[in-house]
C-alpha cells in the first residue's frame, strides 16, 4: 500500500543521502544537497522497483512523514541530519536551547557518563529538544530508555558548537561528561 511504499522510499533516500551516496552514483555538495532530478535518476538506475518514481513522491516523503528527515531547497533535496559518510556536512552554528536531551540504553548511558557522548558511526552526536523525543529515540534500542540531560548553555558558553537539525534535533561534535547528568 501507499504508506508502506512511502516508508520504503524514505528509507532508501535516507540510505542514499545519509550513508552511501556513491553506491547510487550521487555526488552531494558540502551541505548534503543534490538535485531532485539526479536523485530520481539514481534511484531508477539502482532498482527497477523505483522505475515510476516522480518528484511528487519525493516531495511527499519530505512533507508528510512524522519526522522531518529531509528538506527541499528549490530543485535540491538533502537529509537534514544523520549522516555517516566520511566528509562531514557543514552546518552554520546556532544557539541551542539551554537544556537538551539524549535518550539511550542503560549500558550506553554508563559508558557515556565516563567517556562523554561520541558520534559513534555518525558525523555528529544527535540531541533532542525535549524528553519525549529523546525517549522515542531510545525506544528504537531498548524498552527501558535512559534519558541524559545536557547543559547545552554551559557547553555553548565554553565554546562547543551546536547545529540545528529539525525542530526537535540538535547536533554537536561531542559532549564531555561534565555537561551531562542523568535526567
Ligand atoms: C550511543 C534517528 C557508548 C548513543 C534518531 C546511541 C535520532 C555511546 C548510539 C538519530 C557513546 C549511536 C540519531 C559512548 C554515544 N559510549 N555508546 N561514549 N556515545 N553512544 O543511531 O542518537 O529516525 O548514531 O547513545 O531519532 O540513537 O533515523 O544515534 O545510542 O534523531 O531519522 O551510540 O537517528 O533518526 O546511535 O540516533 P545513533 P541516536 P531517524
Coordinates of N, CA and C in Angstrom, one line a residue, residues 14 19 23 35 45-46 57 70 90 98:
X14 N 17.1 7.9 2.6 CA 18.0 8.2 3.8 C 19.3 7.4 3.6
X19 N 24.1 8.0 4.0 CA 25.2 7.0 4.3 C 26.0 6.6 3.1
X23 N 27.2 4.7 -3.8 CA 26.7 3.5 -4.4 C 25.5 3.7 -5.3
X35 N 20.5 17.5 -6.6 CA 19.4 17.8 -7.4 C 18.3 16.7 -7.4
X45 N 18.0 3.9 -11.6 CA 19.1 3.1 -12.1 C 19.5 2.0 -11.1
X46 N 19.3 2.3 -9.8 CA 19.7 1.4 -8.8 C 18.8 0.2 -8.7
X57 N 6.5 12.1 -5.5 CA 6.7 11.0 -4.5 C 7.8 11.5 -3.5
X70 N 14.2 15.1 5.8 CA 14.7 15.7 4.6 C 14.2 17.1 4.4
X90 N 28.7 20.5 6.5 CA 28.9 21.8 7.1 C 27.6 22.4 7.5
X98 N 18.8 26.0 26.3 CA 19.7 25.8 27.4 C 19.8 24.3 27.8

